């Protein structure tokens, strides 16, 4: 273990009791960016207390906005004055800083944001974002690690957000935020129709924006001259909910997961129809039990509403317990399999191919020291540690803090033997 803190898990416990899903990280990051679109005060609720969220708020403060935390999960933003430049230091803290481009362009007519680096998911280009902004009248320039946009006359346009691997989520969010204050009508075709984009659009509507087609892949936006303040409560985190659902199938004993919206997870839950006797959905919760007869699967992660790429690493852990050969493919991030090397240190026996992995289950996992390569890989390694024989030590656990609030405490509250060790 070579970092200042790591997480230790002793596997084998069945997890029982109530676990609450937090507010959605990815919806919150977009809502925070959108609060820059008005000079009036916005109040955002159900915002998870995560490092990515805190970093996003600190970027807003550095841009000149007033930011106040009213409660652990409630924030107020008053962007009376807003600068145009997001520094390299700020921008490099999280990918979602790129979501500020559209809001700053709409607010100031110009934006300078550090280019998001690549990461362990593979390439993270923004060509689709920039192509759309150019169609709306923006001039794009690059200088060093920065991209700058200027648009003296930001106007509506008709374009597609489709990329080689499907629609871009933050790209869609970016152009929606530019379009709500652009002159005229914008038609965004092949828009990402993820629930987080719908949250953003509903918040913008409450601020006075005019958006048709919310929840579909064609958004029609009539630009307005200004937006007013509004209050909005973020949806719950469907990726966290899906992670806990898989945890229940792996080691749950009447594990009750509160705040799961099954309509946000249809493409994921469709794969578990054969396991209906192991879970029971009621209203906004589900009770899940360990399944000891998992069958192999062919999982294909693809754009919403299909199986979410952010649950791809976690479902691979489930496949290691299935009796037979499974295949997990990721059409969005074909390089998102670094975690497999770490799972193989635990005896998973995963074979990495180009854009997919093959798993010959079942495999009895054994505890090991493993490295967390990204947020969702971290979640997968936690799931593996919970069912492994012996102790697992997870290094670089700060990645998990980016997307799962107080996850050790919440897992301990349902019986997991998990502790954070400050070395
Ligand atoms: C968002 O990332 C999420 N992040 C990701 O969640 C999520 O995995 C991803 O959408 C896909 O659902 C946030 O919302 C902050 P993309 P994003 O733009 O927007 C290609 C997590 O763990 N592409 O939809 O960056 C790109 O290479 C994170 O919470 C272009 O080609 O993803 C990729 O293959 C991880 N050109 C695909 O599209 C572009 O201009 C999807 O990327 C943009 C993207």
Coordinates of C-alpha atoms and ligand atoms in Angstrom, one line a residue:
X1 CA 0.0 0.0 0.0
X2 CA 1.7 3.2 -1.1
X3 CA -0.8 5.9 -0.5
X4 CA -1.8 7.8 2.7
X5 CA -5.0 5.9 3.2
X6 CA -6.5 2.7 2.0
X7 CA -9.6 0.6 2.6
X8 CA -9.6 -2.8 4.2
X9 CA -12.4 -5.3 3.6
X10 CA -12.8 -8.7 5.2
X11 CA -15.1 -10.7 2.9
X12 CA -17.8 -13.2 3.6
X13 CA -20.4 -11.2 5.5
X14 CA -24.0 -11.1 4.3
X15 CA -25.4 -7.5 4.2
X16 CA -28.7 -6.9 5.8
X17 CA -30.8 -3.9 6.6
X18 CA -31.4 -0.4 5.0
X19 CA -29.1 1.4 2.7
X20 CA -30.0 4.8 1.2
X21 CA -29.0 5.9 -2.3
X22 CA -27.5 9.4 -2.5
X23 CA -28.3 12.2 -4.9
X24 CA -26.9 11.8 -8.4
X25 CA -23.3 12.9 -8.9
X26 CA -23.6 13.4 -12.7
X27 CA -27.0 15.2 -12.5
X28 CA -25.7 17.4 -9.8
X29 CA -22.6 18.4 -11.7
X30 CA -24.7 19.6 -14.6
X31 CA -27.2 21.4 -12.3
X32 CA -24.3 23.3 -10.6
X33 CA -23.0 24.4 -14.0
X34 CA -26.5 25.5 -15.1
X35 CA -26.8 27.8 -12.0
X36 CA -24.3 30.1 -13.7
X37 CA -26.9 30.9 -16.3
X38 CA -28.7 33.4 -14.2
X39 CA -27.7 36.4 -12.0
X40 CA -30.4 35.4 -9.5
X41 CA -30.1 32.8 -6.7
X42 CA -30.6 29.1 -7.3
X43 CA -31.1 26.5 -4.6
X44 CA -30.1 22.9 -5.3
X45 CA -31.1 20.0 -3.1
X46 CA -30.2 16.3 -2.8
X47 CA -26.7 17.2 -3.9
X48 CA -24.3 14.4 -2.7
X49 CA -21.3 15.4 -0.6
X50 CA -18.6 14.2 -2.9
X51 CA -15.1 15.5 -3.9
X52 CA -16.3 16.1 -7.5
X53 CA -19.2 18.2 -6.3
X54 CA -17.0 20.2 -3.9
X55 CA -14.5 20.8 -6.7
X56 CA -17.2 22.0 -9.0
X57 CA -18.5 24.5 -6.4
X58 CA -14.9 25.7 -5.8
X59 CA -14.6 26.3 -9.5
X60 CA -17.8 28.4 -9.4
X61 CA -16.4 30.4 -6.4
X62 CA -13.2 31.0 -8.4
X63 CA -15.3 32.2 -11.3
X64 CA -16.8 34.9 -8.9
X65 CA -20.1 33.2 -8.0
X66 CA -21.3 33.3 -4.4
X67 CA -21.8 29.7 -3.1
X68 CA -23.4 28.9 0.2
X69 CA -23.9 25.4 1.7
X70 CA -27.2 25.5 3.6
X71 CA -27.2 21.9 4.6
X72 CA -25.1 18.8 3.9
X73 CA -27.0 18.2 0.7
X74 CA -28.4 21.7 0.0
X75 CA -26.6 24.5 -1.7
X76 CA -27.3 28.1 -2.9
X77 CA -25.5 29.7 -5.9
X78 CA -25.8 33.4 -6.8
X79 CA -23.8 34.1 -9.9
X80 CA -24.1 37.9 -10.0
X81 CA -20.8 38.2 -11.7
X82 CA -19.0 35.3 -13.5
X83 CA -15.6 35.2 -15.1
X84 CA -14.9 33.4 -18.2
X85 CA -11.8 31.3 -17.5
X86 CA -11.5 27.9 -15.7
X87 CA -7.9 27.4 -14.8
X88 CA -5.9 24.3 -15.6
X89 CA -5.6 23.5 -11.9
X90 CA -9.4 23.7 -11.4
X91 CA -10.4 22.1 -14.7
X92 CA -8.1 19.1 -14.3
X93 CA -9.8 18.1 -11.1
X94 CA -12.8 16.6 -12.8
X95 CA -14.0 15.8 -16.3
X96 CA -17.3 17.6 -15.7
X97 CA -15.6 21.0 -15.6
X98 CA -16.0 20.8 -19.4
X99 CA -19.7 21.2 -18.8
X100 CA -19.0 24.9 -17.9
X101 CA -18.1 25.7 -21.5
X102 CA -21.8 26.0 -22.5
X103 CA -22.9 27.9 -19.5
X104 CA -20.0 30.4 -19.7
X105 CA -20.4 30.9 -23.4
X106 CA -24.1 31.6 -23.0
X107 CA -23.5 33.9 -20.0
X108 CA -20.5 35.9 -21.2
X109 CA -20.3 35.3 -24.9
X110 CA -16.9 33.7 -24.2
X111 CA -15.3 30.8 -22.3
X112 CA -11.8 29.6 -21.7
X113 CA -11.6 26.1 -20.1
X114 CA -8.7 23.7 -19.6
X115 CA -9.0 20.7 -21.8
X116 CA -10.1 17.6 -19.9
X117 CA -7.3 15.1 -19.7
X118 CA -7.7 11.5 -20.8
X119 CA -8.2 9.1 -18.0
X120 CA -8.4 5.4 -17.2
X121 CA -11.6 5.1 -19.3
X122 CA -9.6 5.9 -22.5
X123 CA -9.8 8.9 -24.8
X124 CA -12.2 11.6 -23.6
X125 CA -12.4 13.9 -26.7
X126 CA -14.7 17.0 -26.9
X127 CA -14.8 17.4 -30.7
X128 CA -18.6 16.9 -30.7
X129 CA -19.1 19.6 -28.1
X130 CA -17.0 22.1 -30.2
X131 CA -18.6 21.1 -33.5
X132 CA -22.0 22.0 -32.0
X133 CA -20.8 25.3 -30.6
X134 CA -19.3 26.3 -34.0
X135 CA -22.7 25.6 -35.6
X136 CA -24.2 28.0 -33.0
X137 CA -21.8 30.8 -34.1
X138 CA -18.9 30.3 -31.7
X139 CA -15.3 30.6 -32.8
X140 CA -13.1 27.9 -31.3
X141 CA -9.4 28.4 -30.5
X142 CA -6.8 26.3 -28.7
X143 CA -3.9 27.6 -26.8
X144 CA -1.8 25.1 -24.9
X145 CA -4.0 23.1 -22.6
X146 CA -6.9 25.5 -23.0
X147 CA -9.8 25.7 -25.4
X148 CA -11.4 29.1 -25.8
X149 CA -14.8 29.9 -27.3
X150 CA -16.1 33.3 -28.3
X151 CA -19.5 34.0 -29.8
X152 CA -20.5 37.6 -30.3
X153 CA -23.8 36.3 -31.7
X154 CA -24.7 32.9 -30.2
X155 CA -27.6 31.7 -32.3
X156 CA -29.8 28.6 -32.7
X157 CA -28.8 25.9 -35.1
X158 CA -29.9 22.4 -36.1
X159 CA -27.3 19.7 -35.5
X160 CA -26.6 16.1 -34.3
X161 CA -24.7 15.1 -31.1
X162 CA -24.0 11.6 -32.4
X163 CA -20.5 10.4 -32.1
X164 CA -18.7 7.2 -33.1
X165 CA -19.7 5.6 -29.8
X166 CA -23.2 7.1 -29.5
X167 CA -24.4 10.4 -28.2
X168 CA -22.2 12.4 -25.8
X169 CA -23.7 13.0 -22.4
X170 CA -21.7 16.0 -21.2
X171 CA -21.7 17.2 -24.8
X172 CA -25.5 17.3 -24.8
X173 CA -25.6 19.0 -21.5
X174 CA -23.1 21.6 -22.7
X175 CA -25.1 22.6 -25.8
X176 CA -28.4 22.6 -24.0
X177 CA -26.9 25.2 -21.6
X178 CA -25.7 27.3 -24.5
X179 CA -29.0 27.0 -26.5
X180 CA -31.3 28.2 -23.7
X181 CA -29.9 31.7 -24.1
X182 CA -29.0 31.7 -27.8
X183 CA -31.0 33.7 -30.3
X184 CA -33.6 31.6 -32.0
X185 CA -34.4 27.9 -32.1
X186 CA -31.9 25.1 -31.6
X187 CA -32.7 21.6 -32.6
X188 CA -30.4 19.0 -31.0
X189 CA -30.7 15.7 -32.8
X190 CA -29.3 12.4 -31.4
X191 CA -29.1 14.0 -28.0
X192 CA -28.1 11.8 -25.1
X193 CA -31.5 11.0 -23.4
X194 CA -30.0 9.9 -20.0
X195 CA -32.1 10.8 -16.9
X196 CA -29.5 13.2 -15.8
X197 CA -30.0 15.3 -19.0
X198 CA -33.8 15.3 -18.2
X199 CA -33.0 16.7 -14.7
X200 CA -30.9 19.5 -16.3
X201 CA -33.7 20.3 -18.7
X202 CA -36.4 20.4 -16.0
X203 CA -34.2 22.7 -13.9
X204 CA -33.7 25.0 -16.9
X205 CA -37.5 25.0 -17.5
X206 CA -38.0 26.1 -13.9
X207 CA -35.5 28.9 -14.6
X208 CA -37.7 30.0 -17.6
X209 CA -36.1 28.1 -20.5
X210 CA -38.2 26.8 -23.3
X211 CA -37.4 23.1 -24.1
X212 CA -39.4 20.6 -26.0
X213 CA -38.7 16.8 -26.2
X214 CA -37.2 16.4 -22.8
X215 CA -36.3 12.7 -22.3
X216 CA -36.1 12.1 -26.0
X217 CA -33.2 12.2 -28.4
X218 CA -34.5 15.3 -30.2
X219 CA -34.5 18.5 -28.1
X220 CA -36.1 21.7 -29.5
X221 CA -35.0 24.8 -27.6
X222 CA -36.2 28.4 -28.1
X223 CA -33.7 30.8 -26.7
X224 CA -34.8 33.4 -24.2
X225 CA -33.1 36.7 -23.3
X226 CA -32.6 35.8 -19.6
X227 CA -33.3 33.1 -17.0
X228 CA -34.4 33.6 -13.4
X229 CA -33.4 31.8 -10.2
X230 CA -35.1 28.5 -9.2
X231 CA -35.0 25.7 -6.7
X232 CA -34.4 22.1 -7.8
X233 CA -33.8 18.8 -6.2
X234 CA -31.5 16.4 -8.0
X235 CA -32.6 12.8 -8.8
X236 CA -31.1 9.9 -6.9
X237 CA -28.0 8.3 -8.3
X238 CA -29.1 5.4 -10.5
X239 CA -25.5 4.2 -10.8
X240 CA -25.1 4.0 -7.1
X241 CA -28.5 2.3 -6.9
X242 CA -27.4 -0.3 -9.5
X243 CA -24.1 -0.8 -7.7
X244 CA -26.1 -1.6 -4.4
X245 CA -28.5 -3.9 -6.4
X246 CA -25.6 -6.0 -7.6
X247 CA -24.1 -6.0 -4.1
X248 CA -27.5 -7.4 -2.9
X249 CA -27.3 -10.2 -5.5
X250 CA -23.8 -11.0 -4.4
X251 CA -24.1 -10.9 -0.6
X252 CA -27.5 -9.5 0.4
X253 CA -29.9 -10.8 3.0
X254 CA -33.1 -8.8 2.8
X255 CA -30.9 -5.8 1.8
X256 CA -33.3 -2.9 1.4
X257 CA -32.1 -0.2 -1.0
X258 CA -34.0 3.0 -0.7
X259 CA -34.5 5.6 -3.5
X260 CA -34.0 3.4 -6.5
X261 CA -35.9 4.4 -9.6
X262 CA -36.3 1.3 -11.7
X263 CA -37.4 3.4 -14.8
X264 CA -33.9 5.0 -14.7
X265 CA -32.3 1.5 -14.8
X266 CA -34.5 -0.4 -17.3
X267 CA -31.6 -1.3 -19.6
X268 CA -29.7 -2.7 -16.6
X269 CA -32.6 -4.4 -14.9
X270 CA -33.6 -6.1 -18.2
X271 CA -30.6 -8.4 -17.7
X272 CA -32.0 -9.7 -14.3
X273 CA -35.4 -10.9 -15.3
X274 CA -34.5 -14.5 -14.5
X275 CA -33.6 -13.5 -10.9
X276 CA -37.0 -12.0 -10.0
X277 CA -37.3 -14.3 -6.9
X278 CA -34.2 -12.7 -5.4
X279 CA -35.5 -9.1 -5.4
X280 CA -38.8 -7.3 -4.8
X281 CA -39.5 -3.7 -6.0
X282 CA -41.9 -1.6 -4.0
X283 CA -42.5 2.2 -4.6
X284 CA -39.0 3.7 -4.5
X285 CA -37.1 0.8 -2.8
X286 CA -36.1 -2.7 -3.5
X287 CA -35.3 -5.7 -1.2
X288 CA -32.5 -7.9 -2.6
X289 CA -31.2 -11.3 -1.6
X290 CA -28.1 -13.2 -2.5
X291 CA -28.5 -15.3 -5.5
X292 CA -26.6 -18.6 -5.4
X293 CA -27.4 -19.7 -8.9
X294 CA -26.2 -16.9 -11.1
X295 CA -26.1 -17.8 -14.8
X296 CA -23.5 -16.5 -17.3
X297 CA -24.5 -13.5 -19.3
X298 CA -23.6 -11.5 -22.5
X299 CA -23.6 -7.9 -21.3
X300 CA -23.2 -5.0 -23.7
X301 CA -22.8 -1.5 -22.2
X302 CA -24.1 1.1 -24.6
X303 CA -25.8 4.6 -24.5
X304 CA -29.0 5.1 -22.5
X305 CA -31.5 3.5 -22.3
X306 CA -29.3 0.4 -22.7
X307 CA -26.9 -1.0 -20.1
X308 CA -24.9 1.8 -18.5
X309 CA -21.2 1.8 -18.9
X310 CA -20.9 3.1 -15.3
X311 CA -22.2 -0.3 -14.1
X312 CA -20.0 -2.3 -16.4
X313 CA -17.1 -3.0 -14.0
X314 CA -19.5 -3.9 -11.2
X315 CA -21.5 -6.4 -13.3
X316 CA -18.2 -8.1 -14.3
X317 CA -17.8 -9.0 -10.6
X318 CA -21.2 -10.6 -10.7
X319 CA -20.2 -12.6 -13.8
X320 CA -17.2 -14.1 -11.9
X321 CA -19.8 -15.9 -9.7
X322 CA -21.9 -17.2 -12.5
X323 CA -21.7 -20.9 -13.5
X324 CA -20.4 -20.6 -17.1
X325 CA -18.7 -18.3 -19.6
X326 CA -19.8 -14.7 -19.6
X327 CA -18.8 -11.8 -21.9
X328 CA -18.9 -8.1 -21.0
X329 CA -18.5 -5.5 -23.8
X330 CA -18.3 -1.7 -23.5
X331 CA -19.3 0.1 -26.7
X332 CA -18.9 3.5 -25.1
X333 CA -15.5 3.1 -23.4
X334 CA -13.8 0.1 -25.1
X335 CA -10.7 0.6 -22.9
X336 CA -12.7 0.6 -19.6
X337 CA -11.2 -2.7 -18.4
X338 CA -8.1 -1.8 -16.4
X339 CA -10.0 -3.0 -13.3
X340 CA -9.8 -6.6 -14.7
X341 CA -6.1 -6.8 -14.0
X342 CA -6.9 -5.9 -10.4
X343 CA -9.7 -8.5 -10.1
X344 CA -7.4 -11.1 -11.6
X345 CA -5.1 -10.5 -8.5
X346 CA -8.1 -11.9 -6.6
X347 CA -8.4 -14.9 -8.8
X348 CA -11.1 -13.7 -11.2
X349 CA -9.4 -15.3 -14.2
X350 CA -10.8 -12.6 -16.6
X351 CA -9.4 -12.6 -20.1
X352 CA -9.2 -9.1 -21.7
X353 CA -10.0 -8.8 -25.4
X354 CA -10.4 -5.7 -27.6
X355 CA -13.4 -3.8 -26.2
X356 CA -14.6 -6.7 -24.1
X357 CA -13.7 -9.3 -21.4
X358 CA -14.4 -13.0 -21.1
X359 CA -15.1 -14.5 -17.7
X360 CA -15.2 -18.2 -17.0
X361 CA -17.1 -18.6 -13.8
X362 CA -17.6 -19.4 -11.1
X363 CA -14.4 -18.3 -9.5
X364 CA -13.8 -18.2 -5.7
X365 CA -12.2 -14.8 -5.2
X366 CA -9.5 -14.4 -2.6
X367 CA -8.5 -11.1 -0.8
X368 CA -5.5 -9.2 -2.2
X369 CA -3.9 -5.8 -2.4
X370 CA -5.4 -4.0 -5.4
X371 CA -5.2 -0.5 -7.0
X372 CA -8.3 1.5 -7.8
X373 CA -8.0 3.0 -11.3
X374 CA -11.2 5.0 -11.5
X375 CA -14.4 5.6 -9.6
X376 CA -16.5 2.7 -11.0
X377 CA -13.5 0.3 -11.0
X378 CA -13.3 1.2 -7.3
X379 CA -16.9 0.2 -6.7
X380 CA -16.3 -3.1 -8.5
X381 CA -13.3 -3.9 -6.3
X382 CA -15.3 -3.1 -3.2
X383 CA -17.9 -5.6 -4.4
X384 CA -15.2 -8.2 -5.0
X385 CA -13.7 -7.6 -1.6
X386 CA -17.1 -8.1 0.1
X387 CA -17.4 -11.7 -1.3
X388 CA -13.7 -12.6 -1.4
X389 CA -12.1 -15.1 1.1
X390 CA -9.9 -13.1 3.5
X391 CA -8.8 -9.5 3.4
X392 CA -8.7 -7.1 0.5
X393 CA -6.7 -3.8 0.6
X394 CA -7.8 -1.1 -1.8
X395 CA -5.3 1.5 -2.6
X396 CA -6.1 5.0 -4.1
X397 CA -9.6 4.8 -2.5
X398 CA -9.9 8.6 -3.0
X399 CA -11.3 7.6 -6.4
X400 CA -14.3 6.0 -4.7
X401 CA -14.9 9.2 -2.6
X402 CA -15.5 11.0 -5.9
X403 CA -18.7 9.1 -6.5
X404 CA -19.9 7.3 -3.3
X405 CA -20.6 9.4 -0.2
X406 CA -19.4 7.9 3.1
X407 CA -19.4 4.5 1.4
X408 CA -17.5 2.6 4.2
X409 CA -20.0 3.9 6.8
X410 CA -23.0 3.0 4.7
X411 CA -21.7 -0.5 4.0
X412 CA -20.7 -1.0 7.7
X413 CA -24.3 0.0 8.6
X414 CA -25.6 -3.1 6.8
X415 CA -22.9 -5.5 8.2
X416 CA -19.9 -5.2 5.9
X417 CA -16.5 -5.6 7.6
X418 CA -14.9 -2.5 5.9
X419 CA -12.6 0.2 7.4
X420 CA -10.6 3.1 6.1
X421 CA -7.0 2.8 7.3
X422 CA -5.1 6.1 7.5
X423 CA -1.5 4.8 7.0
Ligands
LIG1 C1 -20.5 11.0 -19.0 O1 -19.2 11.2 -19.4 C2 -20.4 10.6 -17.5 N1 -19.7 11.7 -16.8 C3 -19.7 9.3 -17.4 O2 -19.7 8.9 -16.0 C4 -20.4 8.3 -18.2 O3 -19.6 7.1 -18.2 C5 -20.5 8.7 -19.7 O4 -21.2 10.0 -19.7 C6 -21.3 7.8 -20.6 O5 -22.5 7.5 -20.0 C7 -20.4 12.8 -16.4 O6 -21.6 12.9 -16.6 C8 -19.6 13.8 -15.6 P1 -19.5 11.0 -23.3 P2 -18.9 11.9 -20.8 O7 -19.2 12.4 -23.7 O8 -20.0 12.9 -21.1 C9 -17.1 9.8 -27.2 C10 -18.7 8.4 -14.0 O9 -18.1 7.4 -13.6 N2 -17.1 11.3 -27.4 O10 -20.9 10.6 -23.3 O11 -17.5 12.4 -20.8 C11 -16.2 9.4 -26.0 O12 -14.9 9.1 -26.5 C12 -18.4 8.9 -15.3 O13 -19.6 9.0 -13.3 C13 -16.6 11.8 -28.6 O14 -16.1 11.0 -29.5 O15 -19.0 10.8 -21.8 C14 -16.9 8.2 -25.5 O16 -16.5 7.1 -26.2 C15 -17.4 8.1 -16.0 N3 -16.5 13.1 -28.8 C16 -18.4 8.4 -25.8 O17 -18.4 9.5 -26.8 C17 -17.0 14.0 -27.9 O18 -16.9 15.2 -28.2 C18 -19.2 8.9 -24.6 O19 -18.6 10.0 -24.1 C19 -17.5 13.5 -26.7 C20 -17.5 12.1 -26.5

